[in-house]
Amino acid sequence: MPSRRDCANAIRALAIDAIEKAKSGHPGAPLGMADMAEALWRHGFRHNPANPAWADRDRFVLSNGHASMLLYAVLHLTGYDLSMAEIKNFRQWGSATPGHPERGLTPGVEMTTGPLGQGIASAVGMALAEAMLAAQFNTPEFAIVDHRTYAFCGEGCLMEGVSHEACALAAAWNLGKLTVLFDANGVSIDGKVDAWFCEDVGQRYAAYGWQVIGPVDGHDGAALDAALAEARADTERPALIICRTHIGFGSPKKDSAASHGAPLGADAAEATKRDLGWTAAPFEIPEDIRAAWDAREEGRAREEAWNALFDAYRAAHPELAAEFVRRMAGELPADWPEVSARLMAQARGADAPEATRVASRKALEVLVPALPELVGGSADLSGSVGTQTRASMALDTASYAGNYLYYGVREFGMGAIMNGLALHGGFIPYAGTFMAFSDQARNALRLSSIMGLRVIWVLTHDSIGVGEDGATHQPVEQIPTLRMVPNLHVWRPCDDVETAAAWRSALQCAATPTCLALSRQKLPQIPRDEAQVEAIARGGYVLRDCAGEPQLLLMATGSETSLAVEAAVTLNARGYRVRVVSMPCAEVFDAQDEAWRESVLPSSVRCRMAVEAAAPGWWPAYVGLDGEIIGMKGFGMSAPGSVLFERFGFTADNVVERALDLLARHGVKAR
């Protein structure tokens, strides 16, 4: 039987070999955390390598994602479908072992990590999802949801502000099944961290309300076992285990920043293996060590036992069991078509002007009671952003009943926690803040897009229409820059009907996050026929047409759409053929077939204008070099919204005037 150190050294050897072969990577952390990984993954971690999607598996997040070879080595050794060929192909084109872990690419990787701090923050969301699902589906005789969430992190993760935001909430929510192992090696890229990371981390986490264990020797298996047992015994508080380790353990570059982000080099790699007593050839694992790591049989037995439990649960509670299966599969309920129809019928019944943030709240009044997987929240702005409904119930941290979270003023933490809820499965998270503050959560939103998560952001106060609060609260560049994020849908609806369509799209797109850009000010309801209502789902459509081929294409979104319609009426009366195109979601429109896009924006019409109270840089793709854009060329000011719209040129009269100039430049004459 190999020793525990031999098993840990197998991780170290694979990391050294893969990084040296790739001539790229981060050897220091895998060398330093190998004993931590051995203690967790070989002594109590519940998983089944044959089925990485087993619903009741423990979750593991490598928050310091640069240590990816640590995780790949563990997954390979425990029996996941990650071959030695993939280990050898580390950081290469098309491999399943990218430089930082990526969800959906590597079996067993729960979350894409790399931006420090977000892994530990999303682990909070995963632990919360487990607690809430257990409250909703467990019965006195059947605990079908009963697993833990673990995360590894380093100093960098704890320096990042998002870890503060999320970890404070983890304690407030009493997430006793969350355990974080902190790799406290005292070194970062710039060297010894004492000069810039000098707070007492243990006292900080104790102040949050965490159980703090250690410091323990992060290279002592027995000490780590005891720490993990202590963490698991306390079910009321999340646990932080402080593990004192040596970055680059065993290497000539131990305890040095030189081991962090570059291969050791051939001589140092050989010296490291010699120091560790590792004699196997590169990429070879002795059979006794491989057998000691192999978790397939134990994992299969664990899942089979759970399957038997779930079969008994299904027999006793067939409706609950069916709902659990549906929720974990991410499927909308069977009556979704009826719910969707009610949603749209309510929106079409609106006749008085109202803000689209109010229209969104009305949509949620239909959706929240119908979709128990919806978990809402806001960054201390529930009333303003309209995310709390009559059916919303604040989370009860004693019973974990509830479907609404008060995140406090923590946009970044909120975004990362929503990612964790979505990653765990069983929930569709949505939450709100002001559009101007979306920048504070941008990296969490970016990770949602990379991972393809159904996370919904309600971003209100979407323009200078915010008014008196001034430039700090008036978004200008946020909407166009959000549109630049791949695999992100940005909907900016103009009235209740488009808002309902935006919510419908957000819920139906299971692998794409959505941002809803919603107005503070009231907007008029715009009449449509049935075909136009259906066409909203295509992202861009003809809202008001003309007889014959248009002479001017007038595009708009959100609060400026009604201005475009009003201007078109005036221009039509003056003898010009003007088509108004509403473009609530350009990403969805761009995904339509060429025939649809050509039918809406015919390439033969070069006279084009866009109107949007945002930075104009995104629109040239649609108006072309010959077109005109009425947008914001600077920041806003403090004044009533109506005054700002007039001063900055967002009036029907100005649209008409600028359109006439554009038509003249194109040599277009009235009929």
XYZ file of C-alpha atoms in Angstrom:
671
model
C 0.000 0.000 0.000
C 1.558 3.320 -1.043
C 1.909 6.076 1.531
C -0.248 9.178 1.468
C 2.788 11.204 0.478
C 3.358 8.853 -2.482
C -0.239 9.454 -3.572
C 0.207 13.204 -3.255
C 3.445 12.997 -5.173
C 1.590 11.429 -8.079
C -0.233 14.757 -8.424
C 3.054 16.614 -8.232
C 4.712 14.414 -10.832
C 1.886 14.743 -13.336
C 1.829 18.506 -12.835
C 5.573 18.777 -13.388
C 5.487 16.568 -16.482
C 2.529 18.322 -18.110
C 3.831 21.835 -17.430
C 7.331 20.989 -18.630
C 5.960 19.423 -21.819
C 3.706 22.419 -22.472
C 6.518 24.816 -21.584
C 3.754 26.787 -19.888
C 1.804 26.666 -16.645
C 1.841 27.218 -12.888
C 3.727 24.480 -11.006
C 3.974 26.170 -7.600
C 0.390 25.723 -6.440
C -0.052 22.073 -7.548
C 3.210 21.193 -5.784
C 2.083 23.053 -2.670
C -1.538 21.856 -2.508
C -1.087 18.201 -3.479
C -1.372 16.980 0.135
C -4.551 19.043 0.584
C -6.028 17.435 -2.529
C -5.062 13.951 -1.355
C -6.689 14.545 2.036
C -9.945 15.740 0.527
C -10.382 13.581 -2.561
C -9.208 10.263 -1.044
C -10.806 10.700 2.377
C -14.482 11.599 2.324
C -15.199 13.396 -0.935
C -18.450 11.943 -2.365
C -18.413 11.612 -6.145
C -18.689 9.108 -8.962
C -16.087 9.499 -11.710
C -18.307 7.523 -14.098
C -21.075 10.115 -13.739
C -19.823 13.671 -13.151
C -23.456 14.862 -13.266
C -24.717 12.738 -10.350
C -27.190 15.041 -8.628
C -26.073 14.388 -5.031
C -22.309 14.523 -5.568
C -20.154 16.812 -3.491
C -19.117 19.945 -5.362
C -15.508 21.067 -5.681
C -14.304 24.440 -6.917
C -10.659 25.265 -7.599
C -10.907 28.984 -6.980
C -7.212 29.514 -7.678
C -7.706 28.152 -11.177
C -4.100 28.657 -12.235
C -3.458 25.439 -10.270
C -5.415 23.586 -12.937
C -2.924 20.716 -13.253
C -3.677 19.836 -9.629
C -7.314 19.277 -10.550
C -6.588 17.527 -13.847
C -4.209 15.139 -12.095
C -6.828 14.335 -9.437
C -9.555 13.780 -12.018
C -7.297 11.512 -14.054
C -6.140 9.522 -11.031
C -9.606 9.056 -9.530
C -10.972 7.667 -12.782
C -12.763 10.414 -14.681
C -12.808 10.275 -18.463
C -9.616 12.291 -18.699
C -6.916 10.258 -20.373
C -3.167 10.487 -20.017
C -3.132 11.720 -23.596
C -5.122 14.746 -22.445
C -2.724 15.310 -19.553
C 0.117 15.279 -22.061
C -1.807 17.779 -24.182
C -2.049 20.340 -21.389
C -2.670 23.907 -22.606
C -2.791 22.885 -26.274
C -5.354 23.603 -28.975
C -8.423 21.386 -28.684
C -7.362 19.655 -25.467
C -9.603 18.892 -22.488
C -6.914 20.342 -20.208
C -6.881 24.109 -20.835
C -4.695 26.529 -18.915
C -7.486 27.257 -16.439
C -10.368 24.858 -15.681
C -13.363 25.227 -17.987
C -16.816 23.898 -17.236
C -18.224 21.701 -19.989
C -14.817 20.940 -21.440
C -13.292 18.682 -18.789
C -15.318 15.947 -17.028
C -15.458 16.714 -13.314
C -14.799 20.442 -13.571
C -17.760 22.129 -11.874
C -16.868 25.707 -12.736
C -14.669 27.794 -14.996
C -12.145 29.531 -12.753
C -9.114 31.731 -13.180
C -10.298 35.244 -12.246
C -9.343 35.037 -8.589
C -12.015 35.198 -5.917
C -14.906 34.187 -8.108
C -14.563 30.480 -7.427
C -14.952 30.820 -3.681
C -17.816 33.283 -4.224
C -19.671 30.936 -6.564
C -19.071 28.063 -4.139
C -21.243 30.069 -1.743
C -24.014 29.949 -4.352
C -23.572 26.197 -4.771
C -23.802 25.611 -1.023
C -26.892 27.815 -0.842
C -28.493 25.850 -3.688
C -27.908 22.595 -1.803
C -29.528 23.964 1.349
C -32.537 25.381 -0.504
C -33.081 22.235 -2.590
C -32.886 20.097 0.544
C -35.570 22.269 2.139
C -37.815 21.943 -0.891
C -37.415 18.233 -1.656
C -36.204 16.286 1.389
C -38.765 14.561 3.583
C -38.378 13.186 7.115
C -37.651 9.728 5.734
C -35.733 10.633 2.555
C -32.728 12.989 2.387
C -32.223 12.936 -1.379
C -30.278 16.220 -1.284
C -27.422 15.866 1.169
C -23.987 16.870 -0.069
C -21.219 19.333 0.678
C -19.402 22.062 -1.228
C -15.631 22.415 -1.054
C -13.307 25.045 -2.468
C -9.559 25.536 -2.605
C -8.289 29.105 -2.676
C -5.098 31.089 -2.223
C -4.121 34.526 -0.978
C -5.111 36.130 -4.265
C -8.705 34.914 -3.931
C -8.937 36.382 -0.441
C -7.453 39.702 -1.540
C -10.174 40.111 -4.156
C -13.174 42.039 -2.864
C -15.675 39.560 -4.248
C -14.531 37.002 -1.668
C -15.394 39.459 1.118
C -18.855 40.094 -0.332
C -19.778 36.444 -0.794
C -18.166 35.047 2.341
C -19.998 37.526 4.563
C -23.252 36.254 3.065
C -22.195 32.613 3.521
C -22.069 33.228 7.265
C -25.292 35.248 7.275
C -26.981 32.306 5.547
C -25.485 29.716 7.944
C -24.041 27.591 5.148
C -22.580 24.861 7.327
C -21.921 22.495 4.427
C -19.425 24.853 2.813
C -15.742 24.190 3.510
C -12.911 26.299 2.090
C -9.301 25.150 2.278
C -7.030 28.197 2.170
C -3.591 27.531 0.685
C -1.671 29.985 2.882
C 1.776 29.875 1.312
C 2.568 33.570 1.752
C 3.689 34.110 -1.842
C 2.113 35.713 -4.915
C 3.478 36.785 -8.288
C 5.142 39.888 -6.839
C 6.813 37.911 -4.038
C 6.230 37.556 -0.302
C 2.795 38.966 0.474
C 3.477 40.240 4.001
C 3.766 43.845 2.867
C 0.396 43.950 1.068
C -1.636 41.127 2.587
C -1.076 41.587 6.282
C -4.516 41.226 7.845
C -5.291 38.275 10.094
C -7.400 36.157 7.747
C -8.630 33.924 10.549
C -9.906 36.858 12.580
C -11.521 38.326 9.495
C -13.456 35.126 8.810
C -14.314 34.693 12.463
C -15.782 38.193 12.347
C -17.960 37.139 9.433
C -19.210 34.244 11.563
C -17.228 31.405 10.010
C -15.733 28.434 11.810
C -11.981 28.997 11.512
C -9.703 25.958 11.811
C -5.949 26.160 11.989
C -3.458 27.124 10.837
C -2.667 23.478 10.196
C 0.281 21.927 8.408
C -0.964 21.692 4.827
C 1.500 18.879 4.148
C 0.370 16.667 7.042
C -2.373 14.257 5.991
C -3.468 13.450 9.537
C -3.739 17.135 10.463
C -5.764 17.805 7.334
C -8.055 14.844 8.090
C -8.712 16.194 11.571
C -9.405 19.676 10.226
C -11.843 18.362 7.637
C -13.626 16.263 10.268
C -13.955 19.317 12.507
C -15.344 21.343 9.606
C -17.927 18.692 8.758
C -19.040 18.405 12.381
C -20.245 22.017 12.552
C -23.420 22.205 10.453
C -24.259 25.789 11.375
C -21.211 27.679 10.113
C -19.153 27.599 6.929
C -15.598 26.527 7.608
C -12.259 28.027 6.638
C -9.301 25.680 7.058
C -6.050 27.644 7.015
C -3.383 25.374 5.527
C 0.239 26.480 5.900
C 1.999 25.217 2.790
C 5.129 25.740 0.737
C 4.582 26.945 -2.805
C 6.723 24.825 -5.109
C 7.019 22.110 -2.420
C 9.968 19.835 -3.044
C 11.529 22.003 -5.723
C 14.636 24.200 -5.677
C 12.212 27.106 -6.150
C 10.200 26.318 -3.008
C 8.752 29.369 -1.181
C 9.610 31.576 -4.148
C 7.505 33.506 -6.642
C 9.743 31.906 -9.271
C 7.680 28.715 -8.942
C 4.331 30.441 -9.460
C 3.755 30.992 -13.165
C 6.500 29.359 -15.228
C 7.809 25.822 -15.737
C 10.468 24.738 -13.286
C 12.876 23.927 -16.098
C 14.396 20.556 -16.840
C 17.085 20.644 -14.149
C 14.759 21.904 -11.399
C 12.060 19.422 -12.444
C 14.519 16.542 -12.151
C 15.771 17.826 -8.810
C 12.202 18.098 -7.531
C 11.354 14.515 -8.399
C 14.600 13.378 -6.796
C 13.752 15.287 -3.615
C 10.264 13.772 -3.576
C 11.620 10.283 -4.135
C 9.648 9.930 -7.353
C 11.379 7.521 -9.716
C 8.694 6.712 -12.285
C 9.203 7.827 -15.878
C 7.415 10.961 -17.074
C 3.625 10.510 -17.339
C 3.796 7.086 -15.700
C 1.976 6.228 -12.474
C 2.955 3.069 -10.556
C 0.089 0.596 -10.449
C -0.202 0.520 -6.653
C -0.556 4.299 -6.545
C -3.058 4.277 -9.390
C -5.100 1.631 -7.557
C -5.008 3.673 -4.341
C -6.438 6.688 -6.153
C -9.076 4.844 -8.214
C -12.499 6.003 -6.937
C -14.669 4.372 -9.580
C -15.885 1.386 -7.577
C -16.608 3.410 -4.458
C -18.243 6.133 -6.540
C -20.444 3.634 -8.340
C -21.529 2.138 -5.017
C -22.337 5.580 -3.601
C -24.483 6.529 -6.559
C -26.211 3.150 -6.641
C -27.135 3.580 -2.981
C -28.494 7.037 -3.752
C -30.412 5.690 -6.758
C -32.044 3.103 -4.519
C -32.951 5.852 -2.064
C -34.384 7.957 -4.876
C -36.411 5.027 -6.221
C -38.028 4.633 -2.802
C -38.569 8.395 -2.670
C -40.194 8.295 -6.115
C -42.538 5.511 -4.988
C -43.565 7.464 -1.902
C -43.589 10.939 -3.434
C -43.988 10.638 -7.217
C -44.846 14.284 -7.835
C -41.919 15.595 -5.789
C -39.561 13.158 -7.518
C -40.728 14.203 -10.977
C -40.329 17.858 -10.057
C -36.809 17.239 -8.733
C -35.802 15.502 -11.965
C -37.266 18.364 -14.030
C -35.562 21.039 -11.977
C -32.142 19.368 -12.052
C -32.465 18.866 -15.823
C -33.068 22.601 -16.243
C -36.335 22.066 -18.083
C -39.193 24.545 -17.867
C -42.463 23.147 -16.467
C -44.904 21.284 -18.696
C -47.379 24.171 -18.525
C -44.778 26.701 -19.698
C -46.704 27.435 -22.944
C -49.753 28.406 -20.870
C -47.658 30.493 -18.464
C -45.962 32.198 -21.405
C -49.341 32.946 -22.984
C -50.612 34.493 -19.722
C -47.468 36.571 -19.520
C -47.972 37.994 -22.985
C -51.717 38.468 -22.565
C -51.129 40.548 -19.458
C -48.576 42.689 -21.276
C -50.835 43.227 -24.281
C -53.581 44.369 -21.971
C -51.539 47.338 -20.771
C -52.672 50.658 -22.230
C -51.292 53.385 -19.952
C -47.647 54.474 -20.133
C -45.377 52.884 -17.567
C -41.697 52.284 -16.959
C -40.313 49.024 -18.310
C -38.958 48.295 -14.804
C -42.622 48.252 -13.729
C -43.516 46.085 -16.724
C -40.758 43.691 -15.634
C -42.166 43.483 -12.117
C -45.598 42.734 -13.548
C -44.046 39.984 -15.658
C -42.460 38.523 -12.530
C -45.831 38.577 -10.796
C -46.881 35.984 -13.388
C -43.611 34.062 -13.526
C -42.543 33.686 -9.898
C -45.635 31.769 -8.723
C -45.473 29.547 -11.821
C -41.745 28.692 -11.749
C -40.548 27.498 -8.324
C -36.978 27.361 -9.660
C -36.829 31.154 -9.850
C -34.698 32.668 -7.073
C -34.757 36.443 -7.059
C -32.860 39.164 -5.299
C -31.301 42.577 -5.543
C -28.316 44.595 -4.396
C -30.299 46.555 -1.801
C -32.637 47.961 -4.468
C -35.647 45.645 -4.396
C -38.281 48.364 -4.615
C -36.461 50.356 -7.279
C -35.641 47.483 -9.608
C -38.906 45.594 -9.159
C -37.482 42.143 -8.478
C -39.586 41.407 -5.381
C -43.137 40.227 -6.053
C -46.150 39.274 -3.983
C -45.053 35.640 -4.317
C -41.469 36.390 -3.238
C -40.513 35.104 0.196
C -37.264 36.140 1.840
C -34.865 33.305 2.608
C -35.366 31.866 6.091
C -31.903 30.746 7.179
C -33.349 28.380 9.780
C -35.462 26.350 7.355
C -34.062 27.554 3.986
C -37.592 28.155 2.797
C -37.936 31.141 0.501
C -37.201 32.298 -3.021
C -35.773 35.782 -2.525
C -32.311 36.920 -1.404
C -31.285 40.234 0.095
C -27.701 40.522 -1.157
C -27.017 43.933 0.327
C -24.839 46.388 -1.600
C -22.749 43.640 -3.207
C -23.204 43.542 -6.990
C -20.072 41.481 -7.685
C -20.794 38.969 -4.938
C -24.410 38.788 -6.080
C -23.329 37.933 -9.619
C -20.890 35.251 -8.507
C -23.438 33.698 -6.153
C -26.024 33.649 -8.939
C -23.475 31.792 -11.058
C -23.095 29.247 -8.258
C -26.856 28.761 -7.975
C -27.091 28.148 -11.707
C -24.051 25.860 -11.745
C -25.419 23.675 -8.987
C -28.664 23.078 -10.827
C -32.280 23.257 -9.774
C -32.557 27.044 -9.877
C -32.812 29.943 -12.312
C -31.386 32.975 -10.500
C -32.343 36.551 -11.297
C -31.414 39.741 -9.491
C -31.430 43.466 -10.005
C -29.377 46.591 -9.671
C -29.025 49.873 -11.544
C -27.513 49.590 -15.007
C -24.711 51.996 -14.062
C -23.598 49.561 -11.357
C -23.412 46.577 -13.681
C -19.731 47.418 -14.140
C -19.120 46.313 -10.561
C -20.292 42.816 -11.460
C -18.947 42.683 -15.011
C -16.475 39.860 -14.490
C -19.097 37.612 -12.895
C -21.352 38.357 -15.826
C -18.522 37.549 -18.218
C -18.034 34.169 -16.538
C -21.791 33.506 -16.849
C -21.380 33.990 -20.582
C -18.260 31.830 -20.848
C -19.953 29.012 -18.920
C -23.301 29.372 -20.683
C -25.429 29.872 -17.563
C -29.078 30.866 -17.440
C -28.602 33.875 -15.152
C -30.874 36.898 -15.531
C -29.845 40.448 -14.660
C -32.548 43.073 -14.150
C -30.668 46.310 -14.885
C -32.918 49.304 -14.432
C -32.432 53.073 -14.709
C -30.910 52.396 -18.099
C -30.171 55.877 -19.498
C -30.052 59.612 -18.841
C -33.750 59.147 -18.094
C -32.567 58.475 -14.529
C -32.581 62.254 -14.224
C -31.547 64.186 -11.158
C -29.087 61.633 -9.727
C -26.639 62.767 -12.371
C -23.823 61.276 -14.414
C -22.716 58.697 -11.830
C -26.108 56.989 -12.053
C -26.818 57.575 -15.751
C -25.440 54.739 -17.891
C -23.884 55.732 -21.186
C -21.272 53.142 -22.148
C -22.719 50.159 -20.246
C -25.281 48.949 -22.796
C -22.976 48.955 -25.847
C -20.131 47.338 -23.914
C -22.433 44.628 -22.567
C -23.400 43.896 -26.154
C -19.752 43.180 -26.894
C -19.698 40.194 -24.500
C -20.055 36.943 -26.497
C -22.991 34.687 -25.590
C -24.826 37.405 -23.694
C -28.290 38.653 -24.641
C -28.941 42.312 -23.893
C -32.651 43.167 -24.171
C -33.704 46.811 -24.101
C -37.495 46.718 -24.470
C -39.632 49.729 -25.314
C -42.887 48.792 -23.570
C -44.744 46.057 -21.676
C -45.047 43.703 -24.643
C -41.361 43.777 -25.501
C -40.533 43.386 -21.789
C -42.664 40.244 -21.594
C -40.977 38.916 -24.726
C -37.577 39.628 -23.164
C -38.447 37.642 -20.043
C -39.765 34.798 -22.179
C -36.518 34.704 -24.144
C -34.368 34.866 -20.996
C -36.119 31.853 -19.495
C -36.097 29.816 -22.687
C -32.377 30.338 -23.385
C -30.904 27.678 -21.113
C -27.263 28.270 -22.092
C -27.157 32.070 -22.338
C -27.303 34.742 -19.626
C -29.539 37.754 -20.185
C -29.408 41.416 -19.210
C -32.683 43.326 -19.199
C -32.070 47.066 -19.685
C -35.125 48.759 -18.227
C -36.263 52.344 -17.928
C -36.944 54.365 -14.828
C -39.321 56.699 -16.669
C -42.729 55.892 -18.093
C -42.899 54.875 -21.760
C -45.957 54.681 -24.023
C -47.464 51.364 -25.099
C -47.008 50.819 -28.849
C -49.739 48.977 -30.795
C -48.782 45.828 -32.749
C -50.497 43.130 -34.720
C -50.122 39.422 -33.992
C -47.271 38.975 -36.440
C -45.310 41.808 -34.863
C -45.808 40.405 -31.372
C -44.400 37.075 -32.525
C -41.550 38.818 -34.347
C -40.211 40.378 -31.139
C -38.688 36.984 -30.333
C -36.360 37.487 -33.330
C -34.628 40.396 -31.607
C -35.301 42.979 -34.343
C -38.431 43.508 -36.402
C -40.444 46.034 -38.381
C -42.522 47.996 -35.899
C -43.945 50.555 -38.339
C -43.683 50.159 -42.084
C -44.376 52.255 -45.133
C -45.883 51.624 -48.539
C -43.250 50.410 -50.984
C -39.515 50.216 -50.418
C -38.432 52.454 -47.558
C -36.297 55.485 -48.232
C -35.095 55.606 -44.618
C -34.573 52.868 -42.053
C -35.046 54.297 -38.569
C -33.788 51.983 -35.800
C -34.252 52.400 -32.066
C -34.365 50.586 -28.748
C -36.052 51.114 -25.404
C -37.213 54.590 -24.501
C -36.203 56.026 -27.873
C -38.457 53.692 -29.882
C -41.540 55.815 -29.417
C -39.544 58.859 -30.569
C -38.672 56.997 -33.763
C -42.320 56.117 -34.357
C -43.407 59.722 -33.787
C -40.703 61.001 -36.117
C -41.696 58.481 -38.783
C -45.286 59.708 -38.695
C -44.076 63.279 -39.293
C -41.687 62.258 -42.071
C -44.365 60.163 -43.732
C -46.680 63.168 -43.707
C -43.945 65.123 -45.502
C -43.824 62.539 -48.248
C -40.982 60.239 -47.155
C -41.214 56.467 -46.913
C -39.833 55.558 -43.470
C -39.609 52.158 -41.826
C -39.191 51.954 -38.040
C -37.246 48.935 -36.803
C -37.348 48.074 -33.130
C -34.119 46.312 -32.122
C -34.659 45.182 -28.522
C -31.973 42.464 -28.711
C -29.293 42.722 -31.384
C -27.660 39.424 -30.388
C -30.861 37.511 -31.075
C -31.429 39.466 -34.291
C -27.914 38.714 -35.520
C -28.546 34.996 -34.951
C -31.531 34.987 -37.351
C -31.159 33.667 -40.870
C -30.090 36.009 -43.626
C -33.582 36.091 -45.110
C -35.077 37.523 -41.908
C -32.324 40.072 -41.442
C -32.665 41.196 -45.057
C -36.441 41.450 -44.743
C -36.049 43.808 -41.773
C -32.990 45.777 -42.901
C -32.837 45.512 -46.700
C -29.274 45.992 -47.907
C -30.552 48.105 -50.791
C -31.510 50.883 -48.354
C -28.343 52.753 -47.394
C -30.064 55.705 -45.751
C -30.188 54.556 -42.129
C -30.441 56.172 -38.715
C -30.242 54.775 -35.191
C -31.541 56.470 -32.052
C -30.418 55.306 -28.620
C -29.588 57.215 -25.440
C -26.254 55.462 -25.065
C -22.732 55.642 -26.466
C -23.064 55.273 -30.248
C -20.065 53.068 -31.044
C -22.073 49.852 -31.362
C -24.442 51.110 -34.104
C -22.187 51.532 -37.172
C -22.569 47.804 -37.892
C -26.225 48.542 -38.692
C -26.258 52.072 -40.082
C -23.039 51.739 -42.095
C -20.625 54.468 -43.047
C -23.402 56.410 -44.752
C -25.725 56.390 -41.751
C -26.467 58.657 -38.816
C -26.548 57.932 -35.088
C -28.255 59.985 -32.426
C -26.546 58.876 -29.255
C -24.635 60.067 -26.210
C -21.170 61.474 -26.916
C -20.367 62.163 -23.284
C -21.699 61.646 -19.801
C -25.030 62.914 -18.553
C -25.871 65.664 -16.071
C -28.064 66.255 -13.057
C -31.487 67.514 -14.154
C -34.992 66.121 -14.639
C -35.018 63.321 -17.183
C -37.331 65.171 -19.547
C -34.943 68.121 -19.600
C -31.982 65.864 -20.292
C -33.713 64.160 -23.210
C -34.431 67.543 -24.764
C -30.969 68.956 -24.112
C -29.210 65.902 -25.508
C -31.404 65.765 -28.599
C -33.634 62.806 -27.840
C -36.839 64.357 -29.132
C -39.028 63.530 -32.098
C -38.362 66.983 -33.543
C -34.600 66.464 -33.463
C -34.946 62.998 -34.989
C -36.989 64.534 -37.825
C -34.457 67.308 -38.364
C -31.479 64.943 -38.410
C -33.358 62.525 -40.656
C -34.120 65.272 -43.186
C -30.418 66.175 -43.281
C -29.519 62.530 -43.814
C -32.101 62.105 -46.570
C -30.743 65.206 -48.281
C -27.179 63.874 -48.094
C -28.366 60.712 -49.780
C -30.191 62.689 -52.446
C -33.564 61.277 -51.388
C -36.564 63.416 -52.256
C -40.084 63.277 -50.935
C -42.615 61.643 -53.225
